[in-house]
Amino acid sequence: MFSVTAYAVVSAILFGIGVFGAVARRHAVAVLISIELMLAAAALNFVSFSRLHPAQQAVSGQVFAIFIIAVAAAETLVALALVFSLHRSLKTAHLERFNLLKW
Amino acid sequence: MPTPILVILVFGAMAVVFGMVGALLPRFVGPRTPGKEKERAYECGVVESGDPWSASRVQFYFFALIFLVFDVEALFLFPWAVIFKDAGWLGFWEMLVFLGVLALGWGFAWRTRSLEWE
Amino acid sequence: MERLFIELKSSLIDLAAWFGVPAGWLPLLSAFLSAATIMAAAPVIMMYQTWFERKVVGRFQDRYGPNRVGPFGLFQPIADGVKALQKEDLVPAKADKLLHFLAPALVVVPTFMLFLFVPWGRGMVAADIDTGLLFFFAFAGLQAPIIVTAGWAPRNKFSVLGGLRAAAQVLSYGVPMAISAVAVVMAAGSLSSSAIVEAQGDNWFILTPWGAFAFVIFFVCVVAETKRTPFDMPEAESELVAGFHTEYSGLKFALFFMAEYMGSFAACMLATTLFLGGWSGPEFLPSWAIFMAKSGVLFFVMVWFRGTLPRLRIDQMLGLAWKFLFPLSLVTMVAEGLWYFLRTDGRMAGAILWPLAILAVSYWILSVVMMREFVRGNKPRGKQDAW
Amino acid sequence: MPGEIAFGVIVVLTLGAALAAVLSRNLLRSALALMFCLLGVAGLFLMQGAEFLSAVQLLVYVGGIAVLIVFAVALLERAGEPLAASLNKLVPAAVAVGAALTMLLVVGLWRSVIAESPPASPGVKDIGTALLNQYLVPFEALSVLLLAALVGALLIARDTGKEG
């Protein structure tokens, strides 16, 4: 067992990597991957910090992490469906090409 | 650290080593006679046409999508099933409501023929 | 005999402590011993599974099966291994070389992990954690992305399609498999595989009205998950050459083969644990022998399927999972709930009748609907819908 | 000691895979790296005694979401080829933002005193009870969310065009 700090630092670095990817990648799926990294970091934080509480409240941290995972599933479904749809009409999945409303 | 967790980690590491050795070994043991014809993709002897890495059917995505939704449903079923006997009728009904809502999604997928392979 | 393996392990650990291994490292040693035992046992089981399957299918088809290498062909699997080792490692020129190496290396890993969570005998679960059953399903599902990668890496049409099909199949059958196990978890009140065995005692779950249904659903799903006949169309040689492992030769192919067989035996072991009372049985036999015997019988049923049944089409396969097994597994779960509530209320007659009635009616409705769908699917359709 | 080694290995695997996922020019490799990273996170859950969560992470995140992404990559046209330019013009800004955010969090964590406590590891039963009582409304709402996501994704991804 390690201190909560160690896990929280790992989570912070993971989140930073995710932020970098979400800003810098061009392909929509790659951006989605980066967002998944950020969500995973958030779930990791919930679990690590829940350890500071007695079991009664520690459940909340874990239940929140489960909800994060479930919501991430819903988000991925719709996001990838959008990517398919855009890919079909524009023949590309690069985000800067999605500029039809930029007039 | 509790022993079961240690077992999972140690065993996982051993399995990875097993697989890596298995996949690396033929490089050093087997014969090596590379050839241009040999290294073409196998298509029953016919010259290959088209690129397999071009888009495949979105149909596969539908199944993965429906799977993910009901996978999440199954994940919520497990903690409920563990306390099912303590939760009584009320807990049973709460889960039936949850299942009922998702059954609507299943019905929609069936109606729109997303469960079919064409 | 009963405690052979447990005593052996604890005496080895005592020996290590006597030799002066620091106490902090003893848990690691214990973990290593369990892990190494399973690591050695699983491939041996797999080798004799192939031998057994070839012998039995040989008998089904009125031939001898392997009988040249050693008595009864017992050394045949070893000869096969040596032969696989001597083959050239072919990598297609256009392939993604890294993934072509990684996919076979990784495909065995989740399959190996499955053996950690089944009770090999009384007190013989390698990783006895509260959520063992869930871990089993999780690792079974990890196969899918590796198979897609394996099919994708060599850049071959057939293997890409085979990989996608195999993954779609593994995913689709994973859901009814997990849900039919939920009924067992409800009855046992635990996700730990040893607790599930103990909850059954001599009243195996397969002997209850819901249990019989759940067992059939579970077993069909398991056969599909491990891509065995009649669900082996990812490898349908008449349409897809050899599916996702078309472009792998020698030991790399052997690794895929191994993952498949080990997976099927692990699944038999889990089915035994969930429905057939695990290691419980006559007292004079050691518990691990009973467990292996029961799992072996289930594997024989799988071989029997292979010797008997023709292959399903992909549309039938996916339809069976989503339109038949999935709703039926949910109904089974509800029936188990009713069964429990009626029994605790003391209405024993109703406890048998209601769940059975519900199950029978939904089975009948679903099979009628399925048959109509199949009949419609066999006719050429006039207009292809956009779906 | 074994605990420290395991922690180190898992952290290196997680962060290395995360970097690979963000930097790889080949999308399928990116998706696989994401899978390894999530596997590492599941390992971190396991090491903290959150067994159920670790299993859920494997079951839904690695075995579900990552698979979905791998599928999507395999189905998108030309996605298997390495991308010509995988990063946009914002790279310096992105590095700055990512690094600044990480530094901020790490410094903040370093300076705050976190009380050491034995890990409280709630079991599956506690989670189930919490779901059916305290978190009943979010739990039922989640089924509606999943229903909406399923219907929406099926409608959006549906092929309305003429090509087959």
Tab-separated table of N, CA, C and O in Angstrom, chain D residues 70-151:
chain	number	residue	atom	x	y	z
D	70	VAL	N	-10.954	0.376	-30.928
D	70	VAL	CA	-10.208	-0.456	-31.877
D	70	VAL	C	-11.078	-0.776	-33.088
D	70	VAL	O	-10.643	-0.696	-34.242
D	71	PHE	N	-12.341	-1.124	-32.832
D	71	PHE	CA	-13.290	-1.392	-33.912
D	71	PHE	C	-13.412	-0.177	-34.822
D	71	PHE	O	-13.353	-0.288	-36.049
D	72	ALA	N	-13.590	0.994	-34.199
D	72	ALA	CA	-13.803	2.204	-34.990
D	72	ALA	C	-12.606	2.454	-35.884
D	72	ALA	O	-12.763	2.781	-37.069
D	73	VAL	N	-11.396	2.263	-35.324
D	73	VAL	CA	-10.199	2.486	-36.122
D	73	VAL	C	-10.161	1.505	-37.288
D	73	VAL	O	-9.835	1.859	-38.423
D	74	ALA	N	-10.537	0.256	-37.000
D	74	ALA	CA	-10.492	-0.757	-38.045
D	74	ALA	C	-11.522	-0.482	-39.130
D	74	ALA	O	-11.363	-0.906	-40.264
D	75	LEU	N	-12.596	0.224	-38.786
D	75	LEU	CA	-13.661	0.431	-39.765
D	75	LEU	C	-13.507	1.733	-40.534
D	75	LEU	O	-14.063	1.880	-41.616
D	76	LEU	N	-12.751	2.689	-39.984
D	76	LEU	CA	-12.577	3.949	-40.694
D	76	LEU	C	-11.603	3.749	-41.849
D	76	LEU	O	-10.623	3.017	-41.723
D	77	GLU	N	-11.859	4.430	-42.926
D	77	GLU	CA	-11.032	4.257	-44.094
D	77	GLU	C	-9.619	4.764	-43.853
D	77	GLU	O	-9.414	5.833	-43.314
D	78	ARG	N	-8.622	3.991	-44.245
D	78	ARG	CA	-7.221	4.397	-44.218
D	78	ARG	C	-6.699	4.659	-42.810
D	78	ARG	O	-5.617	5.204	-42.648
D	79	ALA	N	-7.472	4.294	-41.806
D	79	ALA	CA	-7.028	4.621	-40.459
D	79	ALA	C	-5.841	3.778	-40.040
D	79	ALA	O	-5.149	4.111	-39.088
D	80	GLY	N	-5.595	2.685	-40.753
D	80	GLY	CA	-4.486	1.830	-40.370
D	80	GLY	C	-3.139	2.411	-40.748
D	80	GLY	O	-2.123	2.104	-40.138
D	81	GLU	N	-3.115	3.253	-41.768
D	81	GLU	CA	-1.853	3.848	-42.195
D	81	GLU	C	-1.386	4.848	-41.141
D	81	GLU	O	-2.192	5.501	-40.501
D	82	PRO	N	-0.068	5.019	-41.001
D	82	PRO	CA	0.408	6.092	-40.133
D	82	PRO	C	-0.061	7.434	-40.691
D	82	PRO	O	-0.041	7.646	-41.901
D	83	LEU	N	-0.502	8.307	-39.819
D	83	LEU	CA	-0.990	9.605	-40.282
D	83	LEU	C	0.191	10.452	-40.720
D	83	LEU	O	1.262	10.417	-40.121
D	84	ALA	N	-0.029	11.220	-41.768
D	84	ALA	CA	1.061	12.054	-42.275
D	84	ALA	C	1.461	13.073	-41.212
D	84	ALA	O	2.628	13.218	-40.861
D	85	ALA	N	0.485	13.799	-40.701
D	85	ALA	CA	0.769	14.751	-39.632
D	85	ALA	C	-0.250	14.490	-38.537
D	85	ALA	O	-1.431	14.715	-38.726
D	86	SER	N	0.221	13.966	-37.435
D	86	SER	CA	-0.746	13.574	-36.412
D	86	SER	C	-1.005	14.708	-35.440
D	86	SER	O	-1.996	14.715	-34.747
D	87	LEU	N	-0.097	15.684	-35.371
D	87	LEU	CA	-0.270	16.773	-34.421
D	87	LEU	C	-0.558	18.069	-35.162
D	87	LEU	O	-0.078	18.281	-36.272
D	88	ASN	N	-1.345	18.940	-34.539
D	88	ASN	CA	-1.679	20.190	-35.209
D	88	ASN	C	-0.701	21.285	-34.799
D	88	ASN	O	0.342	21.028	-34.219
D	89	LYS	N	-1.067	22.520	-35.116
D	89	LYS	CA	-0.106	23.619	-34.886
D	89	LYS	C	-0.042	24.040	-33.435
D	89	LYS	O	0.742	24.892	-33.067
D	90	LEU	N	-0.907	23.466	-32.620
D	90	LEU	CA	-0.992	23.932	-31.238
D	90	LEU	C	-0.026	23.219	-30.303
D	90	LEU	O	-0.157	23.327	-29.092
D	91	VAL	N	0.935	22.469	-30.858
D	91	VAL	CA	1.775	21.624	-30.004
D	91	VAL	C	2.428	22.404	-28.853
D	91	VAL	O	2.323	21.990	-27.699
D	92	PRO	N	3.091	23.540	-29.130
D	92	PRO	CA	3.709	24.248	-27.998
D	92	PRO	C	2.691	24.618	-26.927
D	92	PRO	O	2.919	24.392	-25.725
D	93	ALA	N	1.562	25.142	-27.369
D	93	ALA	CA	0.518	25.510	-26.417
D	93	ALA	C	0.056	24.292	-25.640
D	93	ALA	O	-0.116	24.335	-24.411
D	94	ALA	N	-0.108	23.167	-26.337
D	94	ALA	CA	-0.604	21.960	-25.675
D	94	ALA	C	0.385	21.476	-24.639
D	94	ALA	O	-0.002	21.110	-23.520
D	95	VAL	N	1.677	21.498	-25.015
D	95	VAL	CA	2.690	21.073	-24.054
D	95	VAL	C	2.641	21.990	-22.840
D	95	VAL	O	2.647	21.539	-21.683
D	96	ALA	N	2.540	23.309	-23.096
D	96	ALA	CA	2.523	24.257	-21.993
D	96	ALA	C	1.338	23.991	-21.076
D	96	ALA	O	1.481	23.888	-19.853
D	97	VAL	N	0.155	23.852	-21.672
D	97	VAL	CA	-1.043	23.650	-20.847
D	97	VAL	C	-0.929	22.363	-20.053
D	97	VAL	O	-1.153	22.343	-18.831
D	98	GLY	N	-0.552	21.261	-20.734
D	98	GLY	CA	-0.460	19.976	-20.055
D	98	GLY	C	0.546	20.026	-18.919
D	98	GLY	O	0.263	19.620	-17.789
D	99	ALA	N	1.736	20.585	-19.209
D	99	ALA	CA	2.782	20.619	-18.195
D	99	ALA	C	2.376	21.520	-17.034
D	99	ALA	O	2.545	21.164	-15.859
D	100	ALA	N	1.797	22.684	-17.359
D	100	ALA	CA	1.417	23.615	-16.303
D	100	ALA	C	0.385	22.970	-15.383
D	100	ALA	O	0.502	23.023	-14.153
D	101	LEU	N	-0.603	22.337	-15.992
D	101	LEU	CA	-1.660	21.705	-15.193
D	101	LEU	C	-1.087	20.625	-14.286
D	101	LEU	O	-1.399	20.548	-13.093
D	102	THR	N	-0.204	19.788	-14.873
D	102	THR	CA	0.391	18.716	-14.080
D	102	THR	C	1.207	19.288	-12.928
D	102	THR	O	1.088	18.837	-11.781
D	103	MET	N	2.025	20.323	-13.260
D	103	MET	CA	2.858	20.912	-12.208
D	103	MET	C	1.992	21.463	-11.096
D	103	MET	O	2.255	21.262	-9.916
D	104	LEU	N	0.937	22.158	-11.497
D	104	LEU	CA	0.039	22.752	-10.514
D	104	LEU	C	-0.495	21.678	-9.557
D	104	LEU	O	-0.430	21.812	-8.334
D	105	LEU	N	-0.982	20.592	-10.149
D	105	LEU	CA	-1.553	19.525	-9.332
D	105	LEU	C	-0.503	18.897	-8.440
D	105	LEU	O	-0.721	18.679	-7.251
D	106	VAL	N	0.675	18.633	-9.020
D	106	VAL	CA	1.698	17.931	-8.252
D	106	VAL	C	2.182	18.804	-7.108
D	106	VAL	O	2.295	18.352	-5.961
D	107	VAL	N	2.422	20.103	-7.408
D	107	VAL	CA	2.883	20.994	-6.346
D	107	VAL	C	1.824	21.098	-5.261
D	107	VAL	O	2.117	21.012	-4.058
D	108	GLY	N	0.585	21.238	-5.690
D	108	GLY	CA	-0.497	21.324	-4.720
D	108	GLY	C	-0.545	20.104	-3.827
D	108	GLY	O	-0.672	20.199	-2.606
D	109	LEU	N	-0.377	18.930	-4.446
D	109	LEU	CA	-0.412	17.694	-3.665
D	109	LEU	C	0.754	17.629	-2.706
D	109	LEU	O	0.628	17.205	-1.564
D	110	TRP	N	1.909	18.089	-3.186
D	110	TRP	CA	3.105	17.993	-2.375
D	110	TRP	C	2.981	18.855	-1.123
D	110	TRP	O	3.461	18.501	-0.074
D	111	ARG	N	2.339	20.014	-1.321
D	111	ARG	CA	2.293	20.957	-0.198
D	111	ARG	C	1.163	20.653	0.766
D	111	ARG	O	1.188	21.117	1.901
D	112	SER	N	0.161	19.934	0.302
D	112	SER	CA	-0.921	19.639	1.234
D	112	SER	C	-0.553	18.393	2.025
D	112	SER	O	0.044	17.452	1.503
D	113	VAL	N	-0.895	18.419	3.279
D	113	VAL	CA	-0.585	17.271	4.128
D	113	VAL	C	-1.758	16.304	4.044
D	113	VAL	O	-2.897	16.668	4.343
D	114	ILE	N	-1.480	15.123	3.588
D	114	ILE	CA	-2.545	14.131	3.512
D	114	ILE	C	-2.326	13.104	4.602
D	114	ILE	O	-1.279	12.467	4.669
D	115	ALA	N	-3.312	12.974	5.438
D	115	ALA	CA	-3.175	12.065	6.572
D	115	ALA	C	-3.054	10.639	6.061
D	115	ALA	O	-3.782	10.225	5.156
D	116	GLU	N	-2.129	9.906	6.628
D	116	GLU	CA	-2.001	8.498	6.278
D	116	GLU	C	-3.091	7.719	6.988
D	116	GLU	O	-3.378	7.949	8.165
D	117	SER	N	-3.721	6.826	6.288
D	117	SER	CA	-4.724	6.013	6.959
D	117	SER	C	-4.729	4.638	6.322
D	117	SER	O	-4.338	4.481	5.174
D	118	PRO	N	-5.132	3.641	7.067
D	118	PRO	CA	-5.225	2.310	6.474
D	118	PRO	C	-6.274	2.332	5.370
D	118	PRO	O	-7.251	3.077	5.463
D	119	PRO	N	-6.071	1.578	4.308
D	119	PRO	CA	-7.026	1.610	3.220
D	119	PRO	C	-8.371	1.065	3.679
D	119	PRO	O	-8.440	0.001	4.278
D	120	ALA	N	-9.405	1.836	3.423
D	120	ALA	CA	-10.743	1.326	3.664
D	120	ALA	C	-11.173	0.669	2.375
D	120	ALA	O	-11.262	1.323	1.355
D	121	SER	N	-11.379	-0.636	2.404
D	121	SER	CA	-11.769	-1.266	1.144
D	121	SER	C	-13.181	-1.806	1.265
D	121	SER	O	-13.396	-2.875	1.810
D	122	PRO	N	-14.145	-1.026	0.762
D	122	PRO	CA	-15.519	-1.511	0.777
D	122	PRO	C	-15.674	-2.674	-0.184
D	122	PRO	O	-15.072	-2.678	-1.255
D	123	GLY	N	-16.452	-3.650	0.195
D	123	GLY	CA	-16.636	-4.814	-0.648
D	123	GLY	C	-17.762	-4.605	-1.643
D	123	GLY	O	-18.358	-3.534	-1.728
D	124	VAL	N	-18.055	-5.662	-2.416
D	124	VAL	CA	-19.112	-5.577	-3.412
D	124	VAL	C	-20.452	-5.306	-2.735
D	124	VAL	O	-21.303	-4.590	-3.269
D	125	LYS	N	-20.627	-5.906	-1.545
D	125	LYS	CA	-21.913	-5.748	-0.853
D	125	LYS	C	-22.183	-4.292	-0.523
D	125	LYS	O	-23.311	-3.802	-0.677
D	126	ASP	N	-21.127	-3.590	-0.053
D	126	ASP	CA	-21.310	-2.181	0.284
D	126	ASP	C	-21.694	-1.383	-0.953
D	126	ASP	O	-22.560	-0.507	-0.906
D	127	ILE	N	-21.025	-1.701	-2.070
D	127	ILE	CA	-21.325	-0.973	-3.300
D	127	ILE	C	-22.750	-1.234	-3.741
D	127	ILE	O	-23.489	-0.318	-4.107
D	128	GLY	N	-23.167	-2.501	-3.677
D	128	GLY	CA	-24.536	-2.833	-4.061
D	128	GLY	C	-25.548	-2.113	-3.185
D	128	GLY	O	-26.531	-1.549	-3.679
D	129	THR	N	-25.297	-2.098	-1.875
D	129	THR	CA	-26.227	-1.427	-0.959
D	129	THR	C	-26.291	0.065	-1.260
D	129	THR	O	-27.375	0.655	-1.299
D	130	ALA	N	-25.109	0.665	-1.501
D	130	ALA	CA	-25.096	2.097	-1.795
D	130	ALA	C	-25.871	2.387	-3.066
D	130	ALA	O	-26.618	3.370	-3.144
D	131	LEU	N	-25.726	1.510	-4.079
D	131	LEU	CA	-26.412	1.736	-5.351
D	131	LEU	C	-27.921	1.693	-5.174
D	131	LEU	O	-28.661	2.447	-5.812
D	132	LEU	N	-28.408	0.793	-4.324
D	132	LEU	CA	-29.857	0.610	-4.216
D	132	LEU	C	-30.487	1.588	-3.234
D	132	LEU	O	-31.706	1.729	-3.208
D	133	ASN	N	-29.701	2.239	-2.386
D	133	ASN	CA	-30.294	3.166	-1.431
D	133	ASN	C	-29.879	4.609	-1.712
D	133	ASN	O	-30.612	5.369	-2.303
D	134	GLN	N	-28.631	4.911	-1.299
D	134	GLN	CA	-28.131	6.266	-1.392
D	134	GLN	C	-28.123	6.783	-2.829
D	134	GLN	O	-28.465	7.927	-3.091
D	135	TYR	N	-27.714	5.944	-3.774
D	135	TYR	CA	-27.525	6.405	-5.145
D	135	TYR	C	-28.583	5.837	-6.076
D	135	TYR	O	-28.313	5.624	-7.246
D	136	LEU	N	-29.787	5.621	-5.549
D	136	LEU	CA	-30.814	4.990	-6.374
D	136	LEU	C	-31.188	5.871	-7.554
D	136	LEU	O	-31.303	5.389	-8.690
D	137	VAL	N	-31.351	7.161	-7.325
D	137	VAL	CA	-31.800	8.042	-8.403
D	137	VAL	C	-30.764	8.130	-9.520
D	137	VAL	O	-31.104	7.919	-10.684
D	138	PRO	N	-29.459	8.410	-9.203
D	138	PRO	CA	-28.475	8.399	-10.284
D	138	PRO	C	-28.421	7.050	-10.997
D	138	PRO	O	-28.232	7.001	-12.220
D	139	PHE	N	-28.619	5.986	-10.243
D	139	PHE	CA	-28.549	4.647	-10.827
D	139	PHE	C	-29.657	4.447	-11.859
D	139	PHE	O	-29.412	4.003	-12.987
D	140	GLU	N	-30.893	4.841	-11.483
D	140	GLU	CA	-31.991	4.679	-12.449
D	140	GLU	C	-31.836	5.680	-13.589
D	140	GLU	O	-32.153	5.362	-14.744
D	141	ALA	N	-31.324	6.882	-13.265
D	141	ALA	CA	-31.128	7.870	-14.322
D	141	ALA	C	-30.111	7.370	-15.334
D	141	ALA	O	-30.213	7.645	-16.534
D	142	LEU	N	-29.149	6.605	-14.835
D	142	LEU	CA	-28.122	6.091	-15.722
D	142	LEU	C	-28.714	5.174	-16.777
D	142	LEU	O	-28.252	5.159	-17.924
D	143	SER	N	-29.774	4.420	-16.400
D	143	SER	CA	-30.376	3.538	-17.407
D	143	SER	C	-30.981	4.377	-18.526
D	143	SER	O	-30.903	4.008	-19.695
D	144	VAL	N	-31.570	5.531	-18.159
D	144	VAL	CA	-32.129	6.407	-19.188
D	144	VAL	C	-31.007	6.964	-20.061
D	144	VAL	O	-31.135	7.027	-21.293
D	145	LEU	N	-29.893	7.338	-19.421
D	145	LEU	CA	-28.761	7.858	-20.185
D	145	LEU	C	-28.258	6.819	-21.179
D	145	LEU	O	-28.017	7.117	-22.357
D	146	LEU	N	-28.142	5.572	-20.716
D	146	LEU	CA	-27.652	4.517	-21.603
D	146	LEU	C	-28.630	4.286	-22.742
D	146	LEU	O	-28.227	4.084	-23.895
D	147	LEU	N	-29.930	4.331	-22.406
D	147	LEU	CA	-30.946	4.162	-23.453
D	147	LEU	C	-30.804	5.259	-24.499
D	147	LEU	O	-30.782	4.980	-25.711
D	148	ALA	N	-30.646	6.503	-24.019
D	148	ALA	CA	-30.510	7.624	-24.940
D	148	ALA	C	-29.265	7.458	-25.800
D	148	ALA	O	-29.296	7.685	-27.018
D	149	ALA	N	-28.155	7.037	-25.166
D	149	ALA	CA	-26.914	6.877	-25.912
D	149	ALA	C	-27.060	5.791	-26.963
D	149	ALA	O	-26.610	5.944	-28.104
D	150	LEU	N	-27.738	4.691	-26.601
D	150	LEU	CA	-27.906	3.580	-27.544
D	150	LEU	C	-28.722	4.027	-28.750
D	150	LEU	O	-28.313	3.860	-29.905
D	151	VAL	N	-29.884	4.640	-28.462
D	151	VAL	CA	-30.757	5.063	-29.554
D	151	VAL	C	-30.053	6.119	-30.408
D	151	VAL	O	-30.021	6.041	-31.645
